[in-house]
Structure formats: structure tokens, C-alpha cells
Amino acid sequence: MKKYYNKFKDLESNDKENQKKSFKSLEEVLVFTSQGNILVKDLDGSIINLDGPHNAYRLCSNNGDLYYIDGEQEVIFKMFSDKKIEHKFYTIEALLSYRNKLCYSVFDSLYEYPKTLKKTIEENHGISSLFEHNNSLFALVTNWNDEDENFEDSYLLDLYSDKKYHMGKDVTKTKSHNGNLYSIYRKNNHRIDSRMHGILVEREGFISDLHTHNGNMYDFGEYAEVFNSFTDEVILRYNAVIDSICFHPREDFVERGILKPNKKSTIITMKHSVPKVKSYVKGTYQDDLSV
């Protein structure tokens, strides 16, 4: 594994104290999907499997509720209620909490819950990433009808101003962190590239996606770990590919009897070993754009 992150030290968030206070007050836990399962890593490092069937491949926490995409049915579900938020015939690719609203993309269209069509982009193009950047909502748009599958005309679209920024070929995922853009490429999907600063880090397997939260950026994928992309700290080790992650208020799981009340507020800690996975059944344990 090659590490480039030391040269990016100045690009990390300088608001560490506020991040810690935020973690303590919200007391969030890591939720992730692997092989269709939804799992929770508690503050003590234990992992609990929220028994399905879920067939989940995307997660999102929004306004205290947890949402996931069922990859077989192409349905967005509200967790614990089995309420169907949206059902589409095309793949629901991106899911994002943006200014307390749930946003998602279906092929060439952007939607906002509940079922509000916000924008349709050009024909034969699709939205593969949604993210906030410079106080606006952006989409990574790719040509999904390209015969050589090189995504030659990938570009970023400011969904407020409709301004486009060319990204070149093969970009599959993009996220924003501290005003800088970081991308994953189809042919070099084991590394994270910065538009302005070059390679951030290389991993030992393909990277599924990036996730930004509370001033940090995380990567995860085939290597069955979740890394803080800048510090290289491992916040989760598992035994299978990790497809998506989010952070969700721990109290929600406590109120549902999934997690036990925690008397002492604790910041999420790193676990190096792969913990035994428990099952949960009915409340019991079993870049900048200056271009």
C-alpha cells in the first residue's frame, strides 16, 4: 500500500475540537453495507448485523432516519419501517443527505424526497455521484452509452447554476473535502486522485466509494477496511467487501433495543481485529474547480 497523505496534511480539516464535540454530542456510530447486509459498528468495536433481507448497496442518514437502496428491487427503503420511498426501473445510483433533504439520482434524473423531480440532464448520460461543494450541490455526470466505456466526457455539473466542469475520462466517483475534489477512476480504481494535488493514497484493492463526514474523508472497498483517507487510520476492519457507509445517531439504535445505553460518551475508536458479528432479531442480540 502506497501512502501519499503526508503531503496533504495542510488540506485536512483544522476544526478537530469541534469535530470531537460533535461526535460527543451526537454520539454517532458507523453503519455499513457488505454483501447486501446492513451492519452497525458500536463504540466498543462490536459489530451487529441488522437481519434482512435488505440487498443493500447504498446507505444514507438523513434527519435522524436511516435509508438504504435495495439493489434487487431498485427501491429506497426507510430502515425499520420498510416504507418504500421510491421505486424505479433504472438503477438508483447516488443517495445523499443535502441540507436536511434526501436527494438521489436515477440514471439521468435528480430527485428530492418525496418523489420530486428536480432536474434531468442530457440524454444517454447518468449521475454517478452527488456531493456538496462550495455551498452548492454537484453531480458527477458520465456518458453511460459510450461504446468503449471510457467515459470520455465525464463532467461535474453544478445543479444550481448548470455550470459544467470537464473531468476527463474514466472518472467513476467524486467527492469534495475542504474545497478540494477527490476522485476514483475506473482503470485505476485502487487509488484516490486529487484534481489539484495528485495521488492521495493507493490501496491494495479497488475502492468502492468515498464518504465525507464531520471534516473527515473515508474510503472503503475490496480491501474490507474503512480508512480515514488522510491519516490512514483504520476505523473498521471486516471480512468482506464494504460497499457503502454512513454515520447515524446511536440513540436511534438504543431506542429500538438494538444497542445498549452507553453511560459514558465515547468517540468512535479503531479496532484492529475482525470482531465477531452479532445478529439483530426483533430488538435482541443474535478541488478545486478553478478550471
PDB file of C-alpha atoms in Angstrom, residues 26-266:
ATOM      1  CA  LEU A  26     -24.372  13.298  18.599  1.00  0.00           C
ATOM      2  CA  GLU A  27     -22.679  10.044  19.620  1.00  0.00           C
ATOM      3  CA  GLU A  28     -22.868   8.544  16.168  1.00  0.00           C
ATOM      4  CA  VAL A  29     -21.952   5.027  15.126  1.00  0.00           C
ATOM      5  CA  LEU A  30     -20.674   3.677  11.836  1.00  0.00           C
ATOM      6  CA  VAL A  31     -23.228   1.857   9.681  1.00  0.00           C
ATOM      7  CA  PHE A  32     -22.058  -0.062   6.614  1.00  0.00           C
ATOM      8  CA  THR A  33     -23.210  -2.488   3.940  1.00  0.00           C
ATOM      9  CA  SER A  34     -21.428  -5.647   2.850  1.00  0.00           C
ATOM     10  CA  GLN A  35     -22.754  -8.399   0.588  1.00  0.00           C
ATOM     11  CA  GLY A  36     -26.248  -6.927   0.854  1.00  0.00           C
ATOM     12  CA  ASN A  37     -26.227  -6.860   4.662  1.00  0.00           C
ATOM     13  CA  ILE A  38     -26.560  -3.755   6.839  1.00  0.00           C
ATOM     14  CA  LEU A  39     -24.267  -3.742   9.864  1.00  0.00           C
ATOM     15  CA  VAL A  40     -23.535  -1.396  12.763  1.00  0.00           C
ATOM     16  CA  LYS A  41     -20.188  -0.934  14.477  1.00  0.00           C
ATOM     17  CA  ASP A  42     -20.814   0.086  18.083  1.00  0.00           C
ATOM     18  CA  LEU A  43     -18.495   2.288  20.121  1.00  0.00           C
ATOM     19  CA  ASP A  44     -16.855  -0.725  21.780  1.00  0.00           C
ATOM     20  CA  GLY A  45     -15.922  -2.153  18.373  1.00  0.00           C
ATOM     21  CA  SER A  46     -18.563  -4.881  18.286  1.00  0.00           C
ATOM     22  CA  ILE A  47     -20.444  -5.379  15.018  1.00  0.00           C
ATOM     23  CA  ILE A  48     -24.164  -6.108  14.836  1.00  0.00           C
ATOM     24  CA  ASN A  49     -25.913  -7.422  11.730  1.00  0.00           C
ATOM     25  CA  LEU A  50     -29.357  -5.909  11.167  1.00  0.00           C
ATOM     26  CA  ASP A  51     -31.038  -9.009   9.785  1.00  0.00           C
ATOM     27  CA  GLY A  52     -32.699  -8.518   6.406  1.00  0.00           C
ATOM     28  CA  PRO A  53     -33.274  -9.375   3.701  1.00  0.00           C
ATOM     29  CA  HIS A  54     -32.000  -5.978   2.640  1.00  0.00           C
ATOM     30  CA  ASN A  55     -29.885  -6.487  -0.530  1.00  0.00           C
ATOM     31  CA  ALA A  56     -28.498  -3.083   0.374  1.00  0.00           C
ATOM     32  CA  TYR A  57     -25.747  -1.332  -1.561  1.00  0.00           C
ATOM     33  CA  ARG A  58     -26.220   2.336  -0.569  1.00  0.00           C
ATOM     34  CA  LEU A  59     -26.863   3.949   2.826  1.00  0.00           C
ATOM     35  CA  CYS A  60     -27.815   7.431   3.951  1.00  0.00           C
ATOM     36  CA  SER A  61     -28.652   9.012   7.306  1.00  0.00           C
ATOM     37  CA  ASN A  62     -30.995  11.985   6.996  1.00  0.00           C
ATOM     38  CA  ASN A  63     -32.856  13.886   9.726  1.00  0.00           C
ATOM     39  CA  GLY A  64     -32.496  11.042  12.216  1.00  0.00           C
ATOM     40  CA  ASP A  65     -33.738   8.377   9.805  1.00  0.00           C
ATOM     41  CA  LEU A  66     -31.686   5.697   8.081  1.00  0.00           C
ATOM     42  CA  TYR A  67     -32.308   4.917   4.403  1.00  0.00           C
ATOM     43  CA  TYR A  68     -30.925   2.230   2.112  1.00  0.00           C
ATOM     44  CA  ILE A  69     -31.240   1.173  -1.512  1.00  0.00           C
ATOM     45  CA  ASP A  70     -32.319  -2.390  -2.211  1.00  0.00           C
ATOM     46  CA  GLY A  71     -30.201  -3.392  -5.187  1.00  0.00           C
ATOM     47  CA  GLU A  72     -32.514  -6.153  -6.412  1.00  0.00           C
ATOM     48  CA  GLN A  73     -35.802  -4.267  -6.266  1.00  0.00           C
ATOM     49  CA  GLU A  74     -34.315  -0.832  -7.040  1.00  0.00           C
ATOM     50  CA  VAL A  75     -36.233   0.565  -4.092  1.00  0.00           C
ATOM     51  CA  ILE A  76     -35.235   3.129  -1.465  1.00  0.00           C
ATOM     52  CA  PHE A  77     -36.404   1.930   1.931  1.00  0.00           C
ATOM     53  CA  LYS A  78     -36.714   3.788   5.203  1.00  0.00           C
ATOM     54  CA  MET A  79     -34.999   1.495   7.694  1.00  0.00           C
ATOM     55  CA  PHE A  80     -37.063  -0.186  10.434  1.00  0.00           C
ATOM     56  CA  SER A  81     -40.357   0.808   8.802  1.00  0.00           C
ATOM     57  CA  ASP A  82     -39.933  -0.976   5.448  1.00  0.00           C
ATOM     58  CA  LYS A  83     -41.544   2.116   3.962  1.00  0.00           C
ATOM     59  CA  LYS A  84     -40.827   2.394   0.242  1.00  0.00           C
ATOM     60  CA  ILE A  85     -39.544   5.865  -0.575  1.00  0.00           C
ATOM     61  CA  GLU A  86     -39.065   5.333  -4.288  1.00  0.00           C
ATOM     62  CA  HIS A  87     -39.212   2.529  -6.822  1.00  0.00           C
ATOM     63  CA  LYS A  88     -37.594   2.886 -10.232  1.00  0.00           C
ATOM     64  CA  PHE A  89     -36.959   0.675 -13.245  1.00  0.00           C
ATOM     65  CA  TYR A  90     -33.415   2.025 -13.563  1.00  0.00           C
ATOM     66  CA  THR A  91     -30.592   1.748 -11.052  1.00  0.00           C
ATOM     67  CA  ILE A  92     -30.753   4.222  -8.183  1.00  0.00           C
ATOM     68  CA  GLU A  93     -27.092   5.167  -8.178  1.00  0.00           C
ATOM     69  CA  ALA A  94     -26.427   8.009  -5.727  1.00  0.00           C
ATOM     70  CA  LEU A  95     -28.004   8.812  -2.367  1.00  0.00           C
ATOM     71  CA  LEU A  96     -27.202  11.963  -0.378  1.00  0.00           C
ATOM     72  CA  SER A  97     -28.425  13.960   2.595  1.00  0.00           C
ATOM     73  CA  TYR A  98     -28.223  17.575   1.466  1.00  0.00           C
ATOM     74  CA  ARG A  99     -29.447  20.391   3.695  1.00  0.00           C
ATOM     75  CA  ASN A 100     -31.750  18.001   5.552  1.00  0.00           C
ATOM     76  CA  LYS A 101     -33.267  16.689   2.335  1.00  0.00           C
ATOM     77  CA  LEU A 102     -32.825  13.237   0.842  1.00  0.00           C
ATOM     78  CA  CYS A 103     -31.509  13.507  -2.724  1.00  0.00           C
ATOM     79  CA  TYR A 104     -30.961  10.626  -5.121  1.00  0.00           C
ATOM     80  CA  SER A 105     -30.197  10.010  -8.775  1.00  0.00           C
ATOM     81  CA  VAL A 106     -31.894   7.608 -11.168  1.00  0.00           C
ATOM     82  CA  PHE A 107     -29.987   7.301 -14.444  1.00  0.00           C
ATOM     83  CA  ASP A 108     -30.245  10.820 -15.919  1.00  0.00           C
ATOM     84  CA  SER A 109     -32.507  12.443 -13.300  1.00  0.00           C
ATOM     85  CA  LEU A 110     -32.073  14.014  -9.882  1.00  0.00           C
ATOM     86  CA  TYR A 111     -34.859  13.598  -7.340  1.00  0.00           C
ATOM     87  CA  GLU A 112     -35.591  15.019  -3.929  1.00  0.00           C
ATOM     88  CA  TYR A 113     -37.748  13.101  -1.454  1.00  0.00           C
ATOM     89  CA  PRO A 114     -40.692  12.836  -1.622  1.00  0.00           C
ATOM     90  CA  LYS A 115     -40.623  11.999  -5.346  1.00  0.00           C
ATOM     91  CA  THR A 116     -39.873  15.496  -6.554  1.00  0.00           C
ATOM     92  CA  LEU A 117     -38.095  15.623  -9.909  1.00  0.00           C
ATOM     93  CA  LYS A 118     -35.526  18.406  -9.617  1.00  0.00           C
ATOM     94  CA  LYS A 119     -33.544  18.110 -12.828  1.00  0.00           C
ATOM     95  CA  THR A 120     -32.996  15.918 -15.883  1.00  0.00           C
ATOM     96  CA  ILE A 121     -29.626  16.024 -17.607  1.00  0.00           C
ATOM     97  CA  GLU A 122     -28.756  15.281 -21.221  1.00  0.00           C
ATOM     98  CA  GLU A 123     -29.794  12.057 -22.940  1.00  0.00           C
ATOM     99  CA  ASN A 124     -27.596   8.932 -22.559  1.00  0.00           C
ATOM    100  CA  HIS A 125     -25.827  10.414 -19.566  1.00  0.00           C
ATOM    101  CA  GLY A 126     -26.114   9.360 -15.942  1.00  0.00           C
ATOM    102  CA  ILE A 127     -25.357  10.743 -12.480  1.00  0.00           C
ATOM    103  CA  SER A 128     -22.884   8.514 -10.627  1.00  0.00           C
ATOM    104  CA  SER A 129     -22.068  10.790  -7.660  1.00  0.00           C
ATOM    105  CA  LEU A 130     -23.801  13.538  -5.696  1.00  0.00           C
ATOM    106  CA  PHE A 131     -21.945  15.778  -3.268  1.00  0.00           C
ATOM    107  CA  GLU A 132     -21.844  19.249  -1.747  1.00  0.00           C
ATOM    108  CA  HIS A 133     -19.065  21.559  -2.911  1.00  0.00           C
ATOM    109  CA  ASN A 134     -18.588  25.279  -2.326  1.00  0.00           C
ATOM    110  CA  ASN A 135     -22.105  25.611  -0.870  1.00  0.00           C
ATOM    111  CA  SER A 136     -23.751  24.064  -3.917  1.00  0.00           C
ATOM    112  CA  LEU A 137     -24.983  20.630  -4.958  1.00  0.00           C
ATOM    113  CA  PHE A 138     -22.860  18.906  -7.603  1.00  0.00           C
ATOM    114  CA  ALA A 139     -23.282  15.790  -9.716  1.00  0.00           C
ATOM    115  CA  LEU A 140     -20.657  13.719 -11.486  1.00  0.00           C
ATOM    116  CA  VAL A 141     -22.138  13.071 -14.930  1.00  0.00           C
ATOM    117  CA  THR A 142     -20.850  10.305 -17.210  1.00  0.00           C
ATOM    118  CA  ASN A 143     -21.732   9.047 -20.674  1.00  0.00           C
ATOM    119  CA  TRP A 144     -23.210   5.629 -19.962  1.00  0.00           C
ATOM    120  CA  ASN A 145     -23.710   4.938 -23.665  1.00  0.00           C
ATOM    121  CA  ASP A 146     -20.049   5.243 -24.588  1.00  0.00           C
ATOM    122  CA  GLU A 147     -19.127   2.178 -26.678  1.00  0.00           C
ATOM    123  CA  ASP A 148     -15.546   1.954 -25.418  1.00  0.00           C
ATOM    124  CA  GLU A 149     -16.715   2.644 -21.845  1.00  0.00           C
ATOM    125  CA  ASN A 150     -14.042   5.271 -21.329  1.00  0.00           C
ATOM    126  CA  PHE A 151     -16.472   7.885 -20.004  1.00  0.00           C
ATOM    127  CA  GLU A 152     -14.638  10.407 -22.205  1.00  0.00           C
ATOM    128  CA  ASP A 153     -16.996  13.270 -21.492  1.00  0.00           C
ATOM    129  CA  SER A 154     -17.317  12.953 -17.722  1.00  0.00           C
ATOM    130  CA  TYR A 155     -18.001  16.309 -16.151  1.00  0.00           C
ATOM    131  CA  LEU A 156     -19.154  17.929 -12.938  1.00  0.00           C
ATOM    132  CA  LEU A 157     -22.453  19.750 -13.050  1.00  0.00           C
ATOM    133  CA  ASP A 158     -23.390  22.480 -10.594  1.00  0.00           C
ATOM    134  CA  LEU A 159     -27.054  21.639 -10.166  1.00  0.00           C
ATOM    135  CA  TYR A 160     -27.879  25.216  -9.144  1.00  0.00           C
ATOM    136  CA  SER A 161     -26.112  27.197 -11.858  1.00  0.00           C
ATOM    137  CA  ASP A 162     -25.901  24.460 -14.546  1.00  0.00           C
ATOM    138  CA  LYS A 163     -22.225  25.274 -14.976  1.00  0.00           C
ATOM    139  CA  LYS A 164     -20.121  22.344 -16.212  1.00  0.00           C
ATOM    140  CA  TYR A 165     -16.528  21.395 -15.376  1.00  0.00           C
ATOM    141  CA  HIS A 166     -14.734  18.864 -17.561  1.00  0.00           C
ATOM    142  CA  MET A 167     -13.276  15.899 -15.637  1.00  0.00           C
ATOM    143  CA  GLY A 168     -11.693  13.794 -18.383  1.00  0.00           C
ATOM    144  CA  LYS A 169     -12.121  10.062 -18.956  1.00  0.00           C
ATOM    145  CA  ASP A 170     -12.833   7.149 -16.626  1.00  0.00           C
ATOM    146  CA  VAL A 171     -13.967   9.064 -13.532  1.00  0.00           C
ATOM    147  CA  THR A 172     -16.475   6.895 -11.651  1.00  0.00           C
ATOM    148  CA  LYS A 173     -16.798   8.617  -8.252  1.00  0.00           C
ATOM    149  CA  THR A 174     -16.032  12.108  -6.958  1.00  0.00           C
ATOM    150  CA  LYS A 175     -16.349  13.737  -3.546  1.00  0.00           C
ATOM    151  CA  SER A 176     -15.460  17.144  -2.099  1.00  0.00           C
ATOM    152  CA  HIS A 177     -13.414  17.681   1.056  1.00  0.00           C
ATOM    153  CA  ASN A 178     -12.282  21.081   2.370  1.00  0.00           C
ATOM    154  CA  GLY A 179     -12.909  22.674  -1.021  1.00  0.00           C
ATOM    155  CA  ASN A 180     -10.840  20.103  -2.933  1.00  0.00           C
ATOM    156  CA  LEU A 181     -12.091  17.356  -5.232  1.00  0.00           C
ATOM    157  CA  TYR A 182     -11.089  13.700  -4.916  1.00  0.00           C
ATOM    158  CA  SER A 183     -11.939  11.052  -7.497  1.00  0.00           C
ATOM    159  CA  ILE A 184     -11.791   7.343  -8.222  1.00  0.00           C
ATOM    160  CA  TYR A 185     -11.050   6.228 -11.793  1.00  0.00           C
ATOM    161  CA  ARG A 186     -12.316   3.052 -13.440  1.00  0.00           C
ATOM    162  CA  LYS A 187      -8.903   1.880 -14.662  1.00  0.00           C
ATOM    163  CA  ASN A 188      -7.044   2.965 -11.504  1.00  0.00           C
ATOM    164  CA  ASN A 189      -9.766   2.161  -9.010  1.00  0.00           C
ATOM    165  CA  HIS A 190      -7.290   1.282  -6.247  1.00  0.00           C
ATOM    166  CA  ARG A 191      -6.250   4.879  -5.667  1.00  0.00           C
ATOM    167  CA  ILE A 192      -7.697   8.277  -4.777  1.00  0.00           C
ATOM    168  CA  ASP A 193      -6.683  11.171  -7.013  1.00  0.00           C
ATOM    169  CA  SER A 194      -6.904  14.855  -6.223  1.00  0.00           C
ATOM    170  CA  ARG A 195      -7.664  17.169  -9.116  1.00  0.00           C
ATOM    171  CA  MET A 196      -5.234  19.760  -7.773  1.00  0.00           C
ATOM    172  CA  HIS A 197      -2.650  17.761  -5.829  1.00  0.00           C
ATOM    173  CA  GLY A 198      -2.175  14.358  -7.475  1.00  0.00           C
ATOM    174  CA  ILE A 199      -2.474  10.943  -5.829  1.00  0.00           C
ATOM    175  CA  LEU A 200      -3.666  10.957  -2.225  1.00  0.00           C
ATOM    176  CA  VAL A 201      -3.322   7.244  -1.438  1.00  0.00           C
ATOM    177  CA  GLU A 202      -3.254   3.819  -3.077  1.00  0.00           C
ATOM    178  CA  ARG A 203      -4.980   0.756  -1.618  1.00  0.00           C
ATOM    179  CA  GLU A 204      -4.461  -2.984  -2.083  1.00  0.00           C
ATOM    180  CA  GLY A 205      -7.817  -3.476  -3.809  1.00  0.00           C
ATOM    181  CA  PHE A 206     -10.481  -1.490  -5.606  1.00  0.00           C
ATOM    182  CA  ILE A 207     -12.107   1.431  -3.787  1.00  0.00           C
ATOM    183  CA  SER A 208     -15.904   1.280  -3.783  1.00  0.00           C
ATOM    184  CA  ASP A 209     -16.505   4.914  -2.901  1.00  0.00           C
ATOM    185  CA  LEU A 210     -15.582   7.871  -0.699  1.00  0.00           C
ATOM    186  CA  HIS A 211     -17.564   9.330   2.177  1.00  0.00           C
ATOM    187  CA  THR A 212     -17.135  12.706   3.888  1.00  0.00           C
ATOM    188  CA  HIS A 213     -18.403  13.365   7.406  1.00  0.00           C
ATOM    189  CA  ASN A 214     -17.615  15.841  10.198  1.00  0.00           C
ATOM    190  CA  GLY A 215     -14.499  17.195   8.497  1.00  0.00           C
ATOM    191  CA  ASN A 216     -13.076  13.782   7.596  1.00  0.00           C
ATOM    192  CA  MET A 217     -12.975  11.744   4.402  1.00  0.00           C
ATOM    193  CA  TYR A 218     -13.161   7.953   4.386  1.00  0.00           C
ATOM    194  CA  ASP A 219     -12.533   5.303   1.736  1.00  0.00           C
ATOM    195  CA  PHE A 220     -13.592   1.665   1.647  1.00  0.00           C
ATOM    196  CA  GLY A 221     -13.905  -1.227  -0.766  1.00  0.00           C
ATOM    197  CA  GLU A 222     -12.463  -4.598  -1.727  1.00  0.00           C
ATOM    198  CA  TYR A 223      -9.812  -4.417   0.999  1.00  0.00           C
ATOM    199  CA  ALA A 224     -12.573  -4.865   3.637  1.00  0.00           C
ATOM    200  CA  GLU A 225     -11.488  -1.866   5.681  1.00  0.00           C
ATOM    201  CA  VAL A 226     -12.662   1.696   6.210  1.00  0.00           C
ATOM    202  CA  PHE A 227      -9.795   4.189   6.262  1.00  0.00           C
ATOM    203  CA  ASN A 228      -9.573   7.818   7.226  1.00  0.00           C
ATOM    204  CA  SER A 229      -8.161   8.795   3.838  1.00  0.00           C
ATOM    205  CA  PHE A 230      -5.856  11.490   5.217  1.00  0.00           C
ATOM    206  CA  THR A 231      -4.486   9.898   8.391  1.00  0.00           C
ATOM    207  CA  ASP A 232      -4.662   6.280   7.176  1.00  0.00           C
ATOM    208  CA  GLU A 233      -6.332   5.351  10.463  1.00  0.00           C
ATOM    209  CA  VAL A 234      -8.433   2.208  10.188  1.00  0.00           C
ATOM    210  CA  ILE A 235     -11.849   2.787  11.743  1.00  0.00           C
ATOM    211  CA  LEU A 236     -13.227  -0.592  10.674  1.00  0.00           C
ATOM    212  CA  ARG A 237     -11.857  -3.982   9.678  1.00  0.00           C
ATOM    213  CA  TYR A 238     -14.303  -6.533   8.358  1.00  0.00           C
ATOM    214  CA  ASN A 239     -14.156  -9.848   6.471  1.00  0.00           C
ATOM    215  CA  ALA A 240     -15.765  -8.903   3.131  1.00  0.00           C
ATOM    216  CA  VAL A 241     -16.031  -6.078   0.603  1.00  0.00           C
ATOM    217  CA  ILE A 242     -17.563  -2.899   2.046  1.00  0.00           C
ATOM    218  CA  ASP A 243     -19.972  -1.246  -0.399  1.00  0.00           C
ATOM    219  CA  SER A 244     -21.155   1.858   1.457  1.00  0.00           C
ATOM    220  CA  ILE A 245     -21.017   3.592   4.834  1.00  0.00           C
ATOM    221  CA  CYS A 246     -22.698   6.358   6.773  1.00  0.00           C
ATOM    222  CA  PHE A 247     -22.781   7.643  10.348  1.00  0.00           C
ATOM    223  CA  HIS A 248     -26.061   7.532  12.248  1.00  0.00           C
ATOM    224  CA  PRO A 249     -27.151   8.664  15.750  1.00  0.00           C
ATOM    225  CA  ARG A 250     -26.520   5.850  18.219  1.00  0.00           C
ATOM    226  CA  GLU A 251     -29.599   6.833  20.196  1.00  0.00           C
ATOM    227  CA  ASP A 252     -31.825   5.620  17.354  1.00  0.00           C
ATOM    228  CA  PHE A 253     -30.459   2.089  17.753  1.00  0.00           C
ATOM    229  CA  VAL A 254     -30.685   2.313  21.555  1.00  0.00           C
ATOM    230  CA  GLU A 255     -34.345   3.318  21.432  1.00  0.00           C
ATOM    231  CA  ARG A 256     -35.064   0.333  19.187  1.00  0.00           C
ATOM    232  CA  GLY A 257     -33.331  -2.090  21.542  1.00  0.00           C
ATOM    233  CA  ILE A 258     -30.548  -2.842  19.080  1.00  0.00           C
ATOM    234  CA  LEU A 259     -27.752  -1.242  21.129  1.00  0.00           C
ATOM    235  CA  LYS A 260     -27.448  -0.937  24.886  1.00  0.00           C
ATOM    236  CA  PRO A 261     -27.446   2.522  26.532  1.00  0.00           C
ATOM    237  CA  ASN A 262     -23.967   3.924  26.910  1.00  0.00           C
ATOM    238  CA  LYS A 263     -23.378   5.670  30.237  1.00  0.00           C
ATOM    239  CA  LYS A 264     -20.189   7.346  29.117  1.00  0.00           C
ATOM    240  CA  SER A 265     -19.946   9.331  25.894  1.00  0.00           C
ATOM    241  CA  THR A 266     -17.199   7.853  23.753  1.00  0.00           C
TER     242      THR A 266
END
